[in-house]
Coordinates of C-alpha atoms in Angstrom, one line a residue:
X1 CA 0.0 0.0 0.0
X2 CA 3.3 2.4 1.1
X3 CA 4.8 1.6 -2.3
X4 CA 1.2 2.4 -4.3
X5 CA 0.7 5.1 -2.9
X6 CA 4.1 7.3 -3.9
X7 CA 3.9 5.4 -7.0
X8 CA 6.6 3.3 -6.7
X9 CA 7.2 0.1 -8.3
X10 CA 8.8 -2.7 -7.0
X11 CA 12.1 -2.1 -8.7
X12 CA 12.1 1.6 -7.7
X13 CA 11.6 0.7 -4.2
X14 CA 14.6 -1.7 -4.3
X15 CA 16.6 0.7 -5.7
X16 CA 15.9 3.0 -2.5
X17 CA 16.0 0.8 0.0
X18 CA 19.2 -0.6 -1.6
X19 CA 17.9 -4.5 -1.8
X20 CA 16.9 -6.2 -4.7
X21 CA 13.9 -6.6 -6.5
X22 CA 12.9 -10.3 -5.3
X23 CA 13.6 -9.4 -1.5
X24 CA 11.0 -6.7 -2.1
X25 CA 8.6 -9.1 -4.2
X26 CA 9.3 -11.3 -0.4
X27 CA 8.5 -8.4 1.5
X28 CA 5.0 -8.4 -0.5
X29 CA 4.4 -11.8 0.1
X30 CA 5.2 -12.1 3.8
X31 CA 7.8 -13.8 4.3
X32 CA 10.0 -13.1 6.6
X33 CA 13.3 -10.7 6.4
X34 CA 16.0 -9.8 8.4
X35 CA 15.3 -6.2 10.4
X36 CA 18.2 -4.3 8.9
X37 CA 16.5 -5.3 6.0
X38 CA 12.8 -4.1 7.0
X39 CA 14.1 -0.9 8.1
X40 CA 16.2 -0.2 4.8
X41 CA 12.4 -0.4 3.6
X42 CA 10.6 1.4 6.0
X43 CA 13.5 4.3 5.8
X44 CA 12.9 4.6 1.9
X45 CA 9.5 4.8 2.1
X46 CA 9.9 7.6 4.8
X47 CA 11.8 9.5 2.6
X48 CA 9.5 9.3 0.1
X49 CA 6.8 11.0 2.3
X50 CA 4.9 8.2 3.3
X51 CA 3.8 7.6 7.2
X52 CA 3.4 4.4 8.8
X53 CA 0.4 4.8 10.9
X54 CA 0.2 2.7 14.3
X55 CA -2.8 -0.2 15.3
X56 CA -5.2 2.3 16.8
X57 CA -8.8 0.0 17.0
X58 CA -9.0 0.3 12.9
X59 CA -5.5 -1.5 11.8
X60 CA -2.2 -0.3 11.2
X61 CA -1.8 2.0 8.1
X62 CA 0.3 4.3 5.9
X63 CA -0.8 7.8 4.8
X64 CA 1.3 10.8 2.8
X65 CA 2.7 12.9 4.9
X66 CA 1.0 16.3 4.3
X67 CA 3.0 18.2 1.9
X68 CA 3.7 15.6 -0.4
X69 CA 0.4 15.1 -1.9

């Protein structure tokens, strides 16, 4: 959803996050990474403008940070 919504695709977030494209596609899919590696992501994504909204009764989420819409 982070990814979609700055319009990112896969390989675009790999190249941010500086992983490859198939640990992204794993990412996606669930399976389970090492936490240097989640963060590299998260950080990217970050920089890109997007915020990673905590569980709050309705589920965790991701929203644009205001400014970068």
């Amino acid at each position: 959803m982070a990814r979609a919504a700055i319009g990112w695709g896969v390989r675009d977030l790999a190249k941010e996050a500086g992983v490859s494209p198939d640990t992204i596609a794993r990412f996606e899919r669930g399976e389970e990474l090492k936490a240097t590696t989640i963060e590299a992501i998260r950080s990217a994504l970050e920089a890109a403008g997007v915020e990673f909204i905590p569980e709050n009764g309705g589920g965790a989420g991701v929203r644009l940070i205001k400014g970068n819409i």
